[in-house]
Amino acid sequence: MATSITTTQSTRQYPLSRYDDRNIADPILRAALRKEVMLMCESNDKNLTIYYVLPDEQYRPDLLAYRMWGIAELRWVVTLAAGLEDESQGMTVGKKLKLPPATWIREMIRHFQYDGQVIGTLSIA
């Protein structure tokens, strides 16, 4: 099983969260994951959750992710769903976001982490 470790300027290393898109080493596959997430957020899938951006979340996609899923590391999904290029850009207060379930996100990360091989089901059931 592959594990991802992030190296910092010091000798200290820490494992990435399993919800971090940097678990996918190949930038092409990471871009494919991000494209799939954006397509899911733009779809009318019945499993999407509607969330409206609150004033204190305008510049805090991590706070929105924590409130939505209890997982601040999914801030990159919030940024994609909001249509932003960069996390430092502010989201529009009151904007309606359609966010996928954390289980679907994790399965997609696992799918692309192993070079796009099918390792299980991608359905939410």
C-alpha atoms as a PDB file:
ATOM      1  CA  MET A   1       0.000   0.000   0.000  1.00  0.00           C
ATOM      2  CA  ALA A   2       1.337   3.409  -0.921  1.00  0.00           C
ATOM      3  CA  THR A   3       1.800   6.033   1.764  1.00  0.00           C
ATOM      4  CA  SER A   4       2.481   9.689   1.230  1.00  0.00           C
ATOM      5  CA  ILE A   5       4.885  11.690   3.338  1.00  0.00           C
ATOM      6  CA  THR A   6       5.405  15.428   3.036  1.00  0.00           C
ATOM      7  CA  THR A   7       8.915  16.765   3.491  1.00  0.00           C
ATOM      8  CA  THR A   8       9.302  20.215   4.990  1.00  0.00           C
ATOM      9  CA  GLN A   9      12.378  22.449   5.154  1.00  0.00           C
ATOM     10  CA  SER A  10      13.410  20.720   8.362  1.00  0.00           C
ATOM     11  CA  THR A  11      14.046  17.031   8.789  1.00  0.00           C
ATOM     12  CA  ARG A  12      10.577  16.571  10.259  1.00  0.00           C
ATOM     13  CA  GLN A  13       8.071  14.665   8.133  1.00  0.00           C
ATOM     14  CA  TYR A  14       4.376  14.083   8.579  1.00  0.00           C
ATOM     15  CA  PRO A  15       1.889  11.883   6.759  1.00  0.00           C
ATOM     16  CA  LEU A  16      -0.724  13.513   4.567  1.00  0.00           C
ATOM     17  CA  SER A  17      -4.387  13.252   5.422  1.00  0.00           C
ATOM     18  CA  ARG A  18      -6.137  10.589   3.392  1.00  0.00           C
ATOM     19  CA  TYR A  19      -8.398  13.386   2.116  1.00  0.00           C
ATOM     20  CA  ASP A  20      -5.471  15.429   0.753  1.00  0.00           C
ATOM     21  CA  ASP A  21      -5.266  15.530  -3.031  1.00  0.00           C
ATOM     22  CA  ARG A  22      -1.452  15.584  -2.754  1.00  0.00           C
ATOM     23  CA  ASN A  23      -1.646  11.839  -2.069  1.00  0.00           C
ATOM     24  CA  ILE A  24      -1.767  11.595  -5.852  1.00  0.00           C
ATOM     25  CA  ALA A  25       1.872  12.048  -6.854  1.00  0.00           C
ATOM     26  CA  ASP A  26       1.266  12.400 -10.599  1.00  0.00           C
ATOM     27  CA  PRO A  27       0.134  15.971 -11.399  1.00  0.00           C
ATOM     28  CA  ILE A  28      -1.787  14.743 -14.469  1.00  0.00           C
ATOM     29  CA  LEU A  29      -3.817  12.304 -12.377  1.00  0.00           C
ATOM     30  CA  ARG A  30      -4.302  14.972  -9.689  1.00  0.00           C
ATOM     31  CA  ALA A  31      -5.718  17.290 -12.354  1.00  0.00           C
ATOM     32  CA  ALA A  32      -8.023  14.480 -13.510  1.00  0.00           C
ATOM     33  CA  LEU A  33      -9.255  14.057  -9.919  1.00  0.00           C
ATOM     34  CA  ARG A  34      -9.933  17.774  -9.637  1.00  0.00           C
ATOM     35  CA  LYS A  35     -11.832  17.677 -12.940  1.00  0.00           C
ATOM     36  CA  GLU A  36     -14.008  14.798 -11.680  1.00  0.00           C
ATOM     37  CA  VAL A  37     -14.735  16.685  -8.458  1.00  0.00           C
ATOM     38  CA  MET A  38     -15.701  19.826 -10.398  1.00  0.00           C
ATOM     39  CA  LEU A  39     -17.980  17.802 -12.687  1.00  0.00           C
ATOM     40  CA  MET A  40     -19.648  16.207  -9.668  1.00  0.00           C
ATOM     41  CA  CYS A  41     -20.158  19.620  -8.024  1.00  0.00           C
ATOM     42  CA  GLU A  42     -21.738  20.972 -11.212  1.00  0.00           C
ATOM     43  CA  SER A  43     -24.021  17.964 -11.680  1.00  0.00           C
ATOM     44  CA  ASN A  44     -27.503  17.421 -10.312  1.00  0.00           C
ATOM     45  CA  ASP A  45     -26.541  14.280  -8.417  1.00  0.00           C
ATOM     46  CA  LYS A  46     -28.962  13.467  -5.607  1.00  0.00           C
ATOM     47  CA  ASN A  47     -26.062  12.878  -3.174  1.00  0.00           C
ATOM     48  CA  LEU A  48     -24.819  16.471  -3.344  1.00  0.00           C
ATOM     49  CA  THR A  49     -25.385  18.675  -0.308  1.00  0.00           C
ATOM     50  CA  ILE A  50     -26.372  22.307  -0.791  1.00  0.00           C
ATOM     51  CA  TYR A  51     -24.351  24.726   1.349  1.00  0.00           C
ATOM     52  CA  TYR A  52     -24.454  28.525   1.411  1.00  0.00           C
ATOM     53  CA  VAL A  53     -21.244  30.438   2.162  1.00  0.00           C
ATOM     54  CA  LEU A  54     -21.491  32.315   5.476  1.00  0.00           C
ATOM     55  CA  PRO A  55     -19.807  35.712   6.082  1.00  0.00           C
ATOM     56  CA  ASP A  56     -17.102  34.278   8.362  1.00  0.00           C
ATOM     57  CA  GLU A  57     -16.241  31.640   5.733  1.00  0.00           C
ATOM     58  CA  GLN A  58     -15.577  34.078   2.880  1.00  0.00           C
ATOM     59  CA  TYR A  59     -11.789  33.678   3.100  1.00  0.00           C
ATOM     60  CA  ARG A  60     -11.803  30.401   5.038  1.00  0.00           C
ATOM     61  CA  PRO A  61     -12.500  27.378   2.815  1.00  0.00           C
ATOM     62  CA  ASP A  62     -10.986  25.259   5.591  1.00  0.00           C
ATOM     63  CA  LEU A  63     -13.643  26.491   8.035  1.00  0.00           C
ATOM     64  CA  LEU A  64     -16.415  25.758   5.555  1.00  0.00           C
ATOM     65  CA  ALA A  65     -14.975  22.263   4.961  1.00  0.00           C
ATOM     66  CA  TYR A  66     -14.801  21.635   8.696  1.00  0.00           C
ATOM     67  CA  ARG A  67     -18.408  22.719   9.173  1.00  0.00           C
ATOM     68  CA  MET A  68     -19.587  20.667   6.207  1.00  0.00           C
ATOM     69  CA  TRP A  69     -17.639  17.412   6.679  1.00  0.00           C
ATOM     70  CA  GLY A  70     -15.703  17.832   9.928  1.00  0.00           C
ATOM     71  CA  ILE A  71     -12.526  17.605   7.815  1.00  0.00           C
ATOM     72  CA  ALA A  72     -10.639  20.877   7.260  1.00  0.00           C
ATOM     73  CA  GLU A  73      -8.278  19.191   4.759  1.00  0.00           C
ATOM     74  CA  LEU A  74     -11.114  19.173   2.205  1.00  0.00           C
ATOM     75  CA  ARG A  75     -10.696  22.928   1.700  1.00  0.00           C
ATOM     76  CA  TRP A  76      -9.458  22.196  -1.833  1.00  0.00           C
ATOM     77  CA  VAL A  77     -12.897  20.716  -2.673  1.00  0.00           C
ATOM     78  CA  VAL A  78     -14.615  23.867  -1.381  1.00  0.00           C
ATOM     79  CA  THR A  79     -12.289  25.994  -3.516  1.00  0.00           C
ATOM     80  CA  LEU A  80     -13.160  23.940  -6.612  1.00  0.00           C
ATOM     81  CA  ALA A  81     -16.897  24.011  -5.882  1.00  0.00           C
ATOM     82  CA  ALA A  82     -16.740  27.801  -5.478  1.00  0.00           C
ATOM     83  CA  GLY A  83     -15.026  28.108  -8.863  1.00  0.00           C
ATOM     84  CA  LEU A  84     -11.887  29.728  -7.478  1.00  0.00           C
ATOM     85  CA  GLU A  85      -8.379  29.401  -8.873  1.00  0.00           C
ATOM     86  CA  ASP A  86      -6.688  30.033  -5.538  1.00  0.00           C
ATOM     87  CA  GLU A  87      -7.640  29.468  -1.900  1.00  0.00           C
ATOM     88  CA  SER A  88      -6.656  33.046  -1.055  1.00  0.00           C
ATOM     89  CA  GLN A  89      -9.465  34.434  -3.224  1.00  0.00           C
ATOM     90  CA  GLY A  90     -12.622  35.247  -1.332  1.00  0.00           C
ATOM     91  CA  MET A  91     -15.829  33.335  -1.920  1.00  0.00           C
ATOM     92  CA  THR A  92     -19.043  35.254  -2.474  1.00  0.00           C
ATOM     93  CA  VAL A  93     -21.052  35.384   0.753  1.00  0.00           C
ATOM     94  CA  GLY A  94     -24.368  33.595   0.277  1.00  0.00           C
ATOM     95  CA  LYS A  95     -23.132  31.686  -2.763  1.00  0.00           C
ATOM     96  CA  LYS A  96     -24.808  28.307  -3.197  1.00  0.00           C
ATOM     97  CA  LEU A  97     -22.312  25.446  -3.317  1.00  0.00           C
ATOM     98  CA  LYS A  98     -23.134  21.861  -4.211  1.00  0.00           C
ATOM     99  CA  LEU A  99     -20.729  19.611  -2.309  1.00  0.00           C
ATOM    100  CA  PRO A 100     -20.215  15.851  -2.692  1.00  0.00           C
ATOM    101  CA  PRO A 101     -20.084  13.410   0.232  1.00  0.00           C
ATOM    102  CA  ALA A 102     -16.696  12.807   1.865  1.00  0.00           C
ATOM    103  CA  THR A 103     -16.958   9.083   1.078  1.00  0.00           C
ATOM    104  CA  TRP A 104     -17.201   9.797  -2.641  1.00  0.00           C
ATOM    105  CA  ILE A 105     -14.214  12.169  -2.461  1.00  0.00           C
ATOM    106  CA  ARG A 106     -12.116   9.563  -0.643  1.00  0.00           C
ATOM    107  CA  GLU A 107     -13.005   6.851  -3.157  1.00  0.00           C
ATOM    108  CA  MET A 108     -12.033   9.151  -6.022  1.00  0.00           C
ATOM    109  CA  ILE A 109      -8.700   9.962  -4.338  1.00  0.00           C
ATOM    110  CA  ARG A 110      -8.012   6.241  -3.917  1.00  0.00           C
ATOM    111  CA  HIS A 111      -8.982   5.610  -7.539  1.00  0.00           C
ATOM    112  CA  PHE A 112      -6.502   8.164  -8.884  1.00  0.00           C
ATOM    113  CA  GLN A 113      -3.871   7.442  -6.222  1.00  0.00           C
ATOM    114  CA  TYR A 114      -3.415   3.990  -7.721  1.00  0.00           C
ATOM    115  CA  ASP A 115      -2.899   5.282 -11.283  1.00  0.00           C
ATOM    116  CA  GLY A 116      -6.585   5.318 -12.130  1.00  0.00           C
ATOM    117  CA  GLN A 117      -7.036   1.599 -11.605  1.00  0.00           C
ATOM    118  CA  VAL A 118     -10.412   0.421 -10.461  1.00  0.00           C
ATOM    119  CA  ILE A 119      -9.866  -0.882  -6.927  1.00  0.00           C
ATOM    120  CA  GLY A 120     -13.457  -0.994  -5.779  1.00  0.00           C
ATOM    121  CA  THR A 121     -16.793   0.606  -6.360  1.00  0.00           C
ATOM    122  CA  LEU A 122     -17.205   4.300  -7.046  1.00  0.00           C
ATOM    123  CA  SER A 123     -20.931   4.250  -6.342  1.00  0.00           C
ATOM    124  CA  ILE A 124     -22.370   5.829  -3.235  1.00  0.00           C
ATOM    125  CA  ALA A 125     -25.326   3.444  -2.801  1.00  0.00           C
END
